[in-house]
Tab-separated table of C-alpha atoms in Angstrom:
chain	number	residue	atom	x	y	z
A	56	LYS	CA	-9.618	-25.199	18.613
A	57	ALA	CA	-12.073	-23.505	20.861
A	58	PRO	CA	-15.137	-21.984	19.076
A	59	LEU	CA	-14.989	-18.309	18.441
A	60	LEU	CA	-17.405	-16.246	20.566
A	61	LEU	CA	-18.735	-13.225	18.656
A	62	PRO	CA	-19.851	-10.074	20.347
A	63	ARG	CA	-23.632	-9.690	20.612
A	64	VAL	CA	-24.970	-6.984	18.468
A	65	GLY	CA	-28.496	-5.890	17.644
A	66	ARG	CA	-31.786	-6.749	19.250
A	67	CYS	CA	-33.125	-10.068	20.407
A	68	ARG	CA	-35.795	-11.613	18.209
A	69	ARG	CA	-37.261	-13.524	21.010
A	70	ALA	CA	-38.265	-10.330	22.778
A	71	GLY	CA	-40.499	-9.608	19.821
A	72	MET	CA	-38.234	-7.119	18.216
A	73	SER	CA	-37.126	-7.414	14.618
A	74	VAL	CA	-33.702	-6.607	13.302
A	75	SER	CA	-33.544	-3.902	10.658
A	76	ARG	CA	-31.403	-4.271	7.556
A	77	ASP	CA	-29.101	-1.537	8.878
A	78	GLU	CA	-28.635	-3.367	12.116
A	79	LYS	CA	-28.043	-6.667	10.342
A	80	ALA	CA	-25.507	-5.008	8.038
A	81	GLU	CA	-23.735	-3.428	10.977
A	82	ARG	CA	-23.648	-6.761	12.842
A	83	ASP	CA	-22.318	-8.515	9.756
A	84	GLU	CA	-19.592	-5.910	9.394
A	85	GLN	CA	-18.628	-6.170	13.069
A	86	ARG	CA	-18.539	-9.943	12.728
A	87	ARG	CA	-16.321	-9.718	9.639
A	88	LYS	CA	-13.918	-7.287	11.353
A	89	PHE	CA	-13.782	-9.479	14.460
A	90	ASN	CA	-13.029	-12.565	12.319
A	91	GLU	CA	-10.301	-10.660	10.413
A	92	LYS	CA	-8.634	-9.619	13.719
A	93	VAL	CA	-8.776	-13.206	14.992
A	94	GLU	CA	-7.327	-14.510	11.738
A	95	LEU	CA	-4.549	-11.944	11.739
A	96	ALA	CA	-3.620	-12.812	15.331
A	97	GLU	CA	-3.494	-16.565	14.400
A	98	LEU	CA	-1.334	-15.703	11.340
A	99	ARG	CA	1.027	-13.651	13.521
A	100	ALA	CA	1.229	-16.556	16.009
A	101	VAL	CA	2.266	-18.933	13.162
A	102	PHE	CA	4.881	-16.403	11.968
A	103	ASP	CA	6.264	-16.036	15.507
A	104	THR	CA	6.443	-19.879	15.875
A	105	LEU	CA	8.446	-20.072	12.656
A	106	ASP	CA	10.664	-17.109	13.596
A	107	ARG	CA	12.658	-18.861	16.313
A	108	ASN	CA	15.423	-16.265	16.684
A	109	ARG	CA	12.915	-13.352	16.890
A	110	ASP	CA	14.561	-11.232	14.192
A	111	ASP	CA	11.137	-10.688	12.499
A	112	LYS	CA	12.164	-12.773	9.500
A	113	ILE	CA	11.845	-16.446	8.615
A	114	ASP	CA	14.988	-17.968	7.050
A	115	ALA	CA	15.610	-21.377	5.498
A	116	VAL	CA	17.017	-22.845	8.730
A	117	GLU	CA	13.934	-21.834	10.722
A	118	LEU	CA	11.542	-23.106	8.113
A	119	ASN	CA	13.475	-26.393	7.816
A	120	ASN	CA	13.378	-26.815	11.600
A	121	MET	CA	9.639	-26.434	11.709
A	122	LEU	CA	9.130	-28.804	8.797
A	123	SER	CA	11.278	-31.395	10.548
A	124	LYS	CA	9.145	-30.978	13.689
A	125	LEU	CA	6.151	-31.587	11.501
A	126	GLU	CA	7.957	-34.787	10.294
A	127	HIS	CA	8.376	-33.520	6.741
A	128	LYS	CA	11.910	-34.028	5.437
A	129	ALA	CA	12.480	-31.346	2.842
A	130	LYS	CA	15.501	-30.968	0.629
A	131	LYS	CA	17.464	-27.734	0.932
A	132	GLN	CA	16.370	-26.601	-2.565
A	133	GLU	CA	12.715	-27.167	-1.657
A	134	ILE	CA	13.061	-24.986	1.405
A	135	GLU	CA	14.919	-22.228	-0.572
A	136	ASP	CA	12.235	-22.330	-3.277
A	137	MET	CA	9.444	-21.936	-0.654
A	138	ILE	CA	11.157	-18.774	0.553
A	139	TRP	CA	12.077	-17.521	-2.882
A	140	GLU	CA	8.396	-17.691	-3.962
A	141	VAL	CA	7.428	-15.218	-1.205
A	142	ASP	CA	10.618	-13.144	-0.786
A	143	GLU	CA	9.862	-9.768	-2.396
A	144	ASP	CA	13.123	-7.993	-1.399
A	145	CYS	CA	15.455	-10.859	-2.263
A	146	ASP	CA	17.095	-11.082	1.143
A	147	ARG	CA	16.459	-14.902	1.312
A	148	CYS	CA	14.094	-14.424	4.250
A	149	VAL	CA	10.395	-13.936	4.673
A	150	SER	CA	9.457	-10.774	6.599
A	151	TRP	CA	6.122	-10.324	8.423
A	152	GLU	CA	4.821	-8.123	5.625
A	153	GLU	CA	5.869	-10.636	2.917
A	154	PHE	CA	4.305	-13.433	4.973
A	155	LYS	CA	1.026	-11.621	5.432
A	156	ALA	CA	0.880	-10.549	1.739
A	157	MET	CA	1.525	-14.166	0.661
A	158	PHE	CA	-1.282	-15.489	2.881
A	159	TYR	CA	-3.893	-13.071	1.618
A	160	ARG	CA	-2.698	-13.220	-2.020
A	161	VAL	CA	-3.058	-16.977	-2.109
A	162	ARG	CA	-6.254	-16.988	-0.142
A	163	HIS	CA	-7.896	-14.705	-2.774
A	164	ASP	CA	-6.247	-16.238	-5.824
A	165	LYS	CA	-8.870	-17.412	-8.310
A	166	SER	CA	-6.404	-18.259	-11.066
A	167	GLY	CA	-4.562	-20.997	-9.235
A	168	TRP	CA	-1.194	-19.531	-10.293
A	169	GLU	CA	-0.018	-18.167	-6.903
A	170	PRO	CA	2.709	-20.358	-5.328
A	171	ARG	CA	1.094	-22.304	-2.449
A	172	ARG	CA	3.853	-24.244	-0.746
A	173	LEU	CA	4.484	-21.969	2.163
A	174	PHE	CA	0.773	-21.150	2.342
A	175	ASN	CA	0.029	-24.868	2.792
A	176	VAL	CA	2.449	-25.092	5.724
A	177	VAL	CA	0.912	-21.976	7.342
A	178	GLU	CA	-2.658	-23.251	6.904
A	179	PHE	CA	-1.634	-26.584	8.452
A	180	MET	CA	-0.093	-24.721	11.434
A	181	MET	CA	-3.166	-22.553	11.929
């Protein structure tokens, strides 16, 4: 991956100017927001890669096709379980909102109890 280029914010120390706490806090906040936008764009790109028929949902066939391309032979039940763990509305598909919620829920899970199988696939694809 290419390195992320962050927007320049604040003053240059080399010019003999110091950076105030407020400026540093503002710069840190801008950097955090920028990184969140980049991560969300990458997450959406993974979702779109999985959603081959462009119906804004990932079903078992689409997930299985991607796992096959990644040279992972999964059983039908394993694929269905991966979707079931994330599927909030019980339609046997993963919508963009469910996908995004799963990613951030697992990312911030400190208990270790959140199902991680689909998350692991997504992280690998990012």
